[in-house]
Amino acid sequence: MSQEKHNEIVGSDTAETAVVPNKSVSQERRIVIVGGVAGGASCAARARRLSETASITLLERGRHISFANCGMPYHIGGQIADRRRLLVQTSEGMRTRFRIDVRIGCEATGIDRQNRTVAVHDLASGVQYSLPYDALVLSPGAEPIRPDIPGADLPGVFTLRSLADMDAIKAAAEACKSARAVILGGGYIGLEMAEALRDRQMEVSLVQHSGQVMTALDAEMAAPLNRELALHGVDLHLGATITAIGQHEGGLRVTLSTGESIVCGLVILSVGVRPEAKLARDAGLAIGSRGGIVVDDHMRTSDEAIFAVGDAIEVKHFLGGQQTLLPLAGPANRQGRIAADNIFDRPSVYHGSQGTAICKVFGLAVGLTGLSEKELRRLGRPYDKVYVHPASHASYYPGASPLSLKLLFDPQDGKILGAQAIGSEGVDKRLDVLAVAIRAGLTVRDLRDMELCYAPPYGSAKDPINYAGFVATNVLDGDVASCHAQACMKPAGDQVLLDVRTPEEVEAGTIPGARNIPLDQLRERLGELPRDKEILAFCQVGLRGYLGCRILKANGFRCRNLSGGYKTYKDFAAAEAAKNQTIKAAPANETTPGGCTAQPASAEKVCVTREIDARGLQCPGPIMRLKEELAKLTDGQAVRILVGDNGFPADVAAWCHSTGHQLREIVADGGHFRATIVKGQAQPAAAPGPASAEASRPTSIVVFSGDFDKAMAAFIIANGAAAMGSEVTMFFTFWGLNILRKGQKVQVRKNLVERMFGWMMPRGPEHLKLSKMNLAGCGTAMIKGIMRKKNVASLGELIQSARQAGVKLVACSMSMGLMGIHREELIDGVEEGGVASYLGSAERGNVNLFI
């Protein structure tokens, strides 16, 4: 039916009988569907398949009833060249194949629930009319949130919802050509648009109000995206938002909450969507706390004759049971089908959504299913977690790349609660398996026992799914006690960090304060570890740490293994460091992510003598190959290496900085990384981590005084030196020993003189006095009050931070004997030593203080 003929019909008194001329309205079931795309169009098609006699009318405000809105960024970027491929179904196709009365350009403006009619406004002709229904299906979708920002309505500022929006953005990008684009929002659309515009060779700045992109993920799983965006030329402004948009020399100027301003050619607002529920709200239908239409599991609203589907409704989370909004095409399609079934009295139930989703961000795929750790904490639900970093397929087959997988499960029965994954390939396959496992109510033991496809190009004999199941089952069965990165960032006083990797791996970085004993030497060096403390063992990804813990446990030590190893720790640390920061793009030959600078290209051509394909190797494999090949070269010669590990850019920058080699170039290359390294004069590795040799020279502080102000000064200096990479030793003697005393009384055997000394001396940092103006304790109380107001760390907090930073606290054993102080009275983490301990550190260092 032509648009002209349609306008004639809807303007007549007999419009409804004219739509389907061969049937009487009284003999037909009249179904009206408001909105097309995934939910509405699937409902209409399903309804026709169930009944050839029903009168089905689909109202669509726009010009397209069913299009692939998820594909719009890829048309803008050029990957989908033919715009017509986005049209899943046309209005003419629906009329021809399904005999559905499709009315495009017609907006539903009101619902009369008593008389069961819908008020319709034909936007082209201006005609308004009423359309009767026996069953009404609402599929209005969700509308982009347009934040209340001055200038948000200026030309050149866009949101992306419809094909018309897509066409406008594409046209603006073509007109701007090499100008900069600013994207507000780091969710699915924001990340996909960043890639699309970079593919058009535009400069891109992405502004995200929170401390991470992709907020549906847990922060550590999103951290690799920061590196990926930077490597592909995207400036990332985290913890910032746009406060104003103004015109500027034919373009726009964007002002950020940080005070920074960016001149650009176009702005895309992608801060999220909200349910378009006005029609339902005005009709008095129940609206949920999140602003969506309330439906039951048959997709029926609070009116039994009205159904609702798609992005406009609130759904029950399959696992958590809470009402949520999940604007995803897959659920919308199923909901449309379920609504049609129930209209025709075919009982059909929607069992809730679990939020399975995936996103492509340049060379990475990232996705999730089920509940995140953030959601589990918010719900107060007990959980445990493991991290694994296996290869996407057999590592000996070319092209394998690392896959990072986080698995969340119930600590009692092992039921799978959620999963997140990131990598360059194989992410979708594993998340699909885990999504099915969650839907089926499986446990981590079932993952261990799954029989999955294996051939070297596609998987491994022990698939990442099996691997995650093995690790989680070990935790569930108590075969190993695990710990997580947060604990290793701030270990307790009775805990010691143990790095069981090789010295070559440690050169590329380690956790501050960790001792290094390679796994293969552990049995012979057990005497170097304290038996009165818990060992937090770690390796690169978790396997050797687990083996180390088994050895230590068998030899009477308390031990925990860092789940996911140093690789997961780095992602946690990167996520923390990135909050409220701007991460600049990394142009080739200039900068690598994380602030490590590559050498600028020089006029002299780099002599690349060896090419290494290390894409099948996982860390530390690429670094080990690099070291092996560079050892064969002379200074000034170079190696070019191709690696699949997305953590390699930061690792190789730190390793080169530590060893004295030159990182000349690192670029992303089709989901992998290509780096050029020039051999230099090898330098000794810093300890700990990749600090420079100069920064890691020891700093020694003798603490003789027990005065509060002098103790504060000593620990402020110690923390500062540790933060700069120095190895700090604090030697406490005579009155300084009181700083290290525990605050509570400890039952130890003492003679009379020792007890008298104990009564007269202050017990711990909380009881120290000022050296001047103490005023019977009033002065000390005043200075502590001022410190609290000015957010200055207390002495106790400074001591704790120093211990966490790896500062060595040594108590003079001779002074302890003279003053009657026993080892049990000192805080955890203090070593006993004599003057030789101090002199050994002082002779090696360049800073020696006496306080």
CSV table of C-alpha atoms in Angstrom, one decimal, residues 176-479:
chain,number,residue,atom,x,y,z
A,176,CYS,CA,35.1,17.3,9.3
A,177,LYS,CA,37.6,14.8,7.8
A,178,SER,CA,40.7,15.0,10.0
A,179,ALA,CA,39.1,17.2,12.8
A,180,ARG,CA,38.8,15.9,16.4
A,181,ALA,CA,35.6,14.3,17.7
A,182,VAL,CA,34.6,14.3,21.4
A,183,ILE,CA,32.6,11.4,22.7
A,184,LEU,CA,30.9,11.6,26.1
A,185,GLY,CA,30.3,8.2,27.6
A,186,GLY,CA,32.5,5.0,27.6
A,187,GLY,CA,29.7,2.4,27.3
A,188,TYR,CA,29.0,0.2,24.3
A,189,ILE,CA,28.1,3.0,21.9
A,190,GLY,CA,30.8,5.3,23.0
A,191,LEU,CA,33.6,2.7,22.6
A,192,GLU,CA,32.2,1.5,19.2
A,193,MET,CA,32.0,5.1,18.0
A,194,ALA,CA,35.6,5.8,19.1
A,195,GLU,CA,36.7,2.9,16.9
A,196,ALA,CA,34.5,4.0,14.1
A,197,LEU,CA,35.8,7.5,14.0
A,198,ARG,CA,39.4,6.5,14.4
A,199,ASP,CA,38.8,4.2,11.4
A,200,ARG,CA,37.9,7.4,9.5
A,201,GLN,CA,41.2,8.9,10.6
A,202,MET,CA,39.6,11.4,13.0
A,203,GLU,CA,41.3,12.4,16.2
A,204,VAL,CA,39.1,11.2,19.1
A,205,SER,CA,38.8,12.2,22.8
A,206,LEU,CA,36.6,10.0,25.0
A,207,VAL,CA,35.2,11.5,28.2
A,208,GLN,CA,33.9,9.2,30.9
A,209,HIS,CA,32.4,10.4,34.2
A,210,SER,CA,33.5,7.4,36.2
A,211,GLY,CA,36.9,6.0,36.8
A,212,GLN,CA,36.6,3.3,34.1
A,213,VAL,CA,35.1,2.7,30.7
A,214,MET,CA,32.5,-0.1,30.3
A,215,THR,CA,31.0,0.3,33.8
A,216,ALA,CA,29.1,-3.0,33.5
A,217,LEU,CA,32.5,-4.7,34.0
A,218,ASP,CA,34.5,-4.8,37.2
A,219,ALA,CA,37.2,-2.2,37.0
A,220,GLU,CA,40.2,-4.6,36.7
A,221,MET,CA,38.6,-6.4,33.7
A,222,ALA,CA,38.1,-3.0,32.0
A,223,ALA,CA,41.6,-1.8,32.6
A,224,PRO,CA,43.1,-3.4,29.4
A,225,LEU,CA,40.7,-1.3,27.4
A,226,ASN,CA,42.6,1.9,28.5
A,227,ARG,CA,45.8,0.6,26.9
A,228,GLU,CA,43.9,-0.5,23.8
A,229,LEU,CA,42.3,2.9,23.4
A,230,ALA,CA,45.6,4.7,23.9
A,231,LEU,CA,47.5,2.5,21.4
A,232,HIS,CA,44.9,3.3,18.8
A,233,GLY,CA,45.1,7.0,19.2
A,234,VAL,CA,42.2,7.8,21.6
A,235,ASP,CA,42.6,10.3,24.4
A,236,LEU,CA,40.8,9.0,27.4
A,237,HIS,CA,39.5,11.4,30.1
A,238,LEU,CA,38.4,9.4,33.1
A,239,GLY,CA,36.6,10.9,36.1
A,240,ALA,CA,35.5,13.9,33.9
A,241,THR,CA,32.4,15.1,32.2
A,242,ILE,CA,31.5,17.9,29.8
A,243,THR,CA,30.3,21.1,31.5
A,244,ALA,CA,29.7,23.2,28.4
A,245,ILE,CA,29.7,23.1,24.6
A,246,GLY,CA,30.2,26.3,22.6
A,247,GLN,CA,30.8,27.3,19.0
A,248,HIS,CA,34.4,28.0,17.9
A,249,GLU,CA,35.7,29.1,14.5
A,250,GLY,CA,33.3,27.0,12.5
A,251,GLY,CA,33.4,24.1,14.9
A,252,LEU,CA,32.9,23.4,18.6
A,253,ARG,CA,34.7,23.9,21.9
A,254,VAL,CA,34.0,21.5,24.7
A,255,THR,CA,34.8,22.4,28.3
A,256,LEU,CA,35.5,19.6,30.8
A,257,SER,CA,34.9,19.5,34.5
A,258,THR,CA,38.7,19.3,34.9
A,259,GLY,CA,39.0,22.8,33.4
A,260,GLU,CA,40.4,21.5,30.1
A,261,SER,CA,38.9,22.6,26.8
A,262,ILE,CA,38.9,20.7,23.6
A,263,VAL,CA,38.3,22.1,20.1
A,264,CYS,CA,36.5,19.7,17.9
A,265,GLY,CA,34.4,19.2,14.8
A,266,LEU,CA,31.6,17.1,16.3
A,267,VAL,CA,30.4,15.8,19.7
A,268,ILE,CA,28.6,12.5,20.3
A,269,LEU,CA,26.6,12.1,23.5
A,270,SER,CA,26.4,8.4,24.5
A,271,VAL,CA,25.8,8.6,28.3
A,272,GLY,CA,23.1,5.9,28.2
A,273,VAL,CA,19.5,5.4,27.5
A,274,ARG,CA,16.2,5.7,29.4
A,275,PRO,CA,13.0,3.7,28.8
A,276,GLU,CA,10.6,5.6,26.6
A,277,ALA,CA,7.7,5.0,28.9
A,278,LYS,CA,5.6,8.3,28.6
A,279,LEU,CA,2.8,6.6,26.6
A,280,ALA,CA,2.5,3.9,29.3
A,281,ARG,CA,2.8,6.4,32.2
A,282,ASP,CA,0.2,8.7,30.8
A,283,ALA,CA,-2.2,5.7,30.4
A,284,GLY,CA,-1.8,4.9,34.1
A,285,LEU,CA,0.2,1.7,33.6
A,286,ALA,CA,2.5,0.6,36.5
A,287,ILE,CA,6.0,2.0,36.1
A,288,GLY,CA,8.9,0.5,38.1
A,289,SER,CA,11.5,2.2,40.3
A,290,ARG,CA,14.0,2.3,37.4
A,291,GLY,CA,11.6,4.1,35.1
A,292,GLY,CA,10.6,1.1,33.0
A,293,ILE,CA,7.2,-0.4,32.3
A,294,VAL,CA,6.3,-3.1,34.8
A,295,VAL,CA,5.5,-6.5,33.2
A,296,ASP,CA,4.9,-10.0,34.5
A,297,ASP,CA,6.7,-13.1,33.1
A,298,HIS,CA,4.1,-13.3,30.3
A,299,MET,CA,5.1,-9.7,29.2
A,300,ARG,CA,1.7,-8.4,30.4
A,301,THR,CA,1.5,-5.0,32.0
A,302,SER,CA,-0.8,-3.9,34.8
A,303,ASP,CA,-3.6,-3.9,32.2
A,304,GLU,CA,-4.4,-7.5,31.1
A,305,ALA,CA,-5.0,-6.3,27.5
A,306,ILE,CA,-1.7,-4.5,27.2
A,307,PHE,CA,1.7,-6.1,26.8
A,308,ALA,CA,5.1,-4.5,26.7
A,309,VAL,CA,8.5,-5.7,25.4
A,310,GLY,CA,12.0,-4.5,24.7
A,311,ASP,CA,14.1,-1.7,26.1
A,312,ALA,CA,11.1,0.1,27.6
A,313,ILE,CA,10.4,-2.6,30.2
A,314,GLU,CA,11.9,-3.6,33.5
A,315,VAL,CA,12.9,-7.3,33.7
A,316,LYS,CA,13.8,-9.6,36.5
A,317,HIS,CA,17.5,-10.5,36.7
A,318,PHE,CA,17.8,-14.3,36.2
A,319,LEU,CA,20.3,-14.7,39.0
A,320,GLY,CA,19.8,-11.8,41.4
A,321,GLY,CA,16.0,-11.5,41.1
A,322,GLN,CA,16.2,-7.7,41.2
A,323,GLN,CA,14.3,-5.6,38.7
A,324,THR,CA,16.7,-4.2,36.1
A,325,LEU,CA,16.9,-2.5,32.7
A,326,LEU,CA,18.8,-4.5,30.0
A,327,PRO,CA,18.5,-2.8,26.6
A,328,LEU,CA,19.7,-5.7,24.5
A,329,ALA,CA,18.4,-6.9,21.1
A,330,GLY,CA,18.4,-10.6,22.0
A,331,PRO,CA,16.0,-10.4,25.0
A,332,ALA,CA,13.8,-8.0,23.1
A,333,ASN,CA,13.3,-10.5,20.2
A,334,ARG,CA,12.4,-13.2,22.7
A,335,GLN,CA,10.0,-11.0,24.6
A,336,GLY,CA,8.2,-10.1,21.4
A,337,ARG,CA,7.7,-13.7,20.6
A,338,ILE,CA,6.5,-14.5,24.2
A,339,ALA,CA,4.0,-11.6,24.0
A,340,ALA,CA,2.5,-12.9,20.8
A,341,ASP,CA,2.2,-16.4,22.2
A,342,ASN,CA,0.3,-15.2,25.2
A,343,ILE,CA,-2.0,-13.0,23.1
A,344,PHE,CA,-3.2,-16.2,21.4
A,345,ASP,CA,-3.5,-18.1,24.7
A,346,ARG,CA,-0.3,-20.1,24.2
A,347,PRO,CA,1.3,-20.0,27.7
A,348,SER,CA,4.8,-18.7,27.3
A,349,VAL,CA,7.1,-17.4,30.1
A,350,TYR,CA,10.1,-15.1,30.1
A,351,HIS,CA,12.6,-16.4,32.7
A,352,GLY,CA,14.5,-13.2,33.2
A,353,SER,CA,17.7,-11.7,31.7
A,354,GLN,CA,21.3,-12.4,32.7
A,355,GLY,CA,22.9,-9.5,30.8
A,356,THR,CA,25.0,-11.5,28.4
A,357,ALA,CA,26.8,-9.0,26.2
A,358,ILE,CA,30.0,-8.4,24.2
A,359,CYS,CA,31.7,-5.4,22.6
A,360,LYS,CA,34.5,-5.0,20.1
A,361,VAL,CA,37.1,-2.4,21.0
A,362,PHE,CA,39.7,-2.2,18.2
A,363,GLY,CA,41.7,-5.5,18.6
A,364,LEU,CA,40.0,-6.7,21.7
A,365,ALA,CA,36.7,-8.3,22.5
A,366,VAL,CA,35.3,-7.8,26.0
A,367,GLY,CA,32.1,-9.2,27.4
A,368,LEU,CA,30.2,-10.5,30.4
A,369,THR,CA,27.3,-12.7,31.6
A,370,GLY,CA,25.5,-13.0,34.9
A,371,LEU,CA,26.3,-10.8,37.9
A,372,SER,CA,29.4,-8.8,38.3
A,373,GLU,CA,31.4,-8.5,41.5
A,374,LYS,CA,30.1,-5.0,42.0
A,375,GLU,CA,26.5,-6.2,41.7
A,376,LEU,CA,27.1,-9.2,44.1
A,377,ARG,CA,28.5,-6.8,46.7
A,378,ARG,CA,25.5,-4.5,46.2
A,379,LEU,CA,23.1,-7.4,46.7
A,380,GLY,CA,25.0,-8.6,49.7
A,381,ARG,CA,25.3,-12.0,48.2
A,382,PRO,CA,28.3,-14.3,49.2
A,383,TYR,CA,30.7,-15.1,46.4
A,384,ASP,CA,34.2,-16.2,45.6
A,385,LYS,CA,36.2,-15.5,42.4
A,386,VAL,CA,39.1,-16.8,40.4
A,387,TYR,CA,41.1,-15.3,37.5
A,388,VAL,CA,42.7,-17.4,34.7
A,389,HIS,CA,44.8,-16.2,31.7
A,390,PRO,CA,45.0,-19.2,29.3
A,391,ALA,CA,45.7,-19.0,25.5
A,392,SER,CA,42.7,-18.7,23.1
A,393,HIS,CA,43.8,-22.0,21.4
A,394,ALA,CA,46.8,-24.3,21.6
A,395,SER,CA,49.8,-22.1,22.1
A,396,TYR,CA,52.0,-24.1,19.7
A,397,TYR,CA,49.6,-23.3,16.8
A,398,PRO,CA,50.2,-19.9,15.2
A,399,GLY,CA,48.1,-17.0,16.2
A,400,ALA,CA,47.2,-18.0,19.8
A,401,SER,CA,46.6,-15.0,22.1
A,402,PRO,CA,46.0,-14.7,25.8
A,403,LEU,CA,42.5,-14.7,27.2
A,404,SER,CA,41.7,-13.2,30.6
A,405,LEU,CA,38.7,-14.8,32.3
A,406,LYS,CA,37.1,-13.9,35.7
A,407,LEU,CA,34.7,-16.4,37.2
A,408,LEU,CA,32.4,-15.6,40.1
A,409,PHE,CA,30.7,-18.5,42.0
A,410,ASP,CA,28.9,-19.4,45.2
A,411,PRO,CA,31.5,-20.3,47.9
A,412,GLN,CA,29.1,-23.0,49.4
A,413,ASP,CA,27.9,-25.0,46.4
A,414,GLY,CA,30.1,-23.7,43.6
A,415,LYS,CA,27.1,-22.4,41.5
A,416,ILE,CA,28.3,-20.1,38.7
A,417,LEU,CA,27.1,-16.5,39.4
A,418,GLY,CA,28.9,-14.6,36.6
A,419,ALA,CA,31.8,-14.3,34.3
A,420,GLN,CA,33.8,-11.6,32.4
A,421,ALA,CA,36.4,-12.1,29.7
A,422,ILE,CA,38.7,-10.0,27.5
A,423,GLY,CA,41.0,-11.0,24.7
A,424,SER,CA,41.6,-10.7,21.0
A,425,GLU,CA,39.9,-14.0,20.1
A,426,GLY,CA,37.8,-16.7,21.7
A,427,VAL,CA,36.0,-14.4,24.1
A,428,ASP,CA,32.5,-15.0,22.6
A,429,LYS,CA,32.9,-18.8,22.5
A,430,ARG,CA,33.8,-19.0,26.2
A,431,LEU,CA,31.1,-16.5,27.4
A,432,ASP,CA,28.5,-18.3,25.4
A,433,VAL,CA,29.4,-21.6,27.2
A,434,LEU,CA,29.3,-19.8,30.5
A,435,ALA,CA,26.0,-18.1,29.7
A,436,VAL,CA,24.4,-21.5,29.0
A,437,ALA,CA,26.0,-22.9,32.2
A,438,ILE,CA,24.4,-20.1,34.3
A,439,ARG,CA,21.0,-20.7,32.6
A,440,ALA,CA,21.3,-24.4,33.4
A,441,GLY,CA,22.3,-23.8,37.1
A,442,LEU,CA,25.7,-25.5,36.7
A,443,THR,CA,28.6,-25.4,39.1
A,444,VAL,CA,32.3,-24.9,38.7
A,445,ARG,CA,32.7,-28.7,39.0
A,446,ASP,CA,30.6,-29.0,35.9
A,447,LEU,CA,33.0,-26.7,34.0
A,448,ARG,CA,35.8,-28.9,35.0
A,449,ASP,CA,34.1,-31.9,33.5
A,450,MET,CA,32.8,-30.3,30.3
A,451,GLU,CA,33.8,-31.9,27.0
A,452,LEU,CA,34.4,-29.1,24.5
A,453,CYS,CA,35.7,-29.0,20.9
A,454,TYR,CA,39.5,-29.3,20.6
A,455,ALA,CA,41.8,-29.0,17.7
A,456,PRO,CA,44.9,-26.8,17.8
A,457,PRO,CA,43.5,-24.0,15.6
A,458,TYR,CA,40.4,-23.7,17.8
A,459,GLY,CA,41.1,-24.7,21.4
A,460,SER,CA,43.3,-26.6,23.8
A,461,ALA,CA,43.0,-30.1,25.3
A,462,LYS,CA,42.2,-28.2,28.5
A,463,ASP,CA,39.9,-25.5,27.4
A,464,PRO,CA,39.9,-22.1,29.2
A,465,ILE,CA,36.5,-23.2,30.5
A,466,ASN,CA,38.0,-26.4,32.0
A,467,TYR,CA,40.9,-24.4,33.3
A,468,ALA,CA,38.6,-22.0,35.2
A,469,GLY,CA,36.7,-25.0,36.5
A,470,PHE,CA,39.8,-26.6,37.8
A,471,VAL,CA,41.1,-23.5,39.6
A,472,ALA,CA,37.7,-22.7,41.1
A,473,THR,CA,37.2,-26.3,42.3
A,474,ASN,CA,40.6,-26.2,44.0
A,475,VAL,CA,39.5,-23.2,45.9
A,476,LEU,CA,36.1,-24.7,46.7
A,477,ASP,CA,37.7,-27.9,47.9
A,478,GLY,CA,40.3,-26.1,50.0
A,479,ASP,CA,43.2,-27.5,48.1
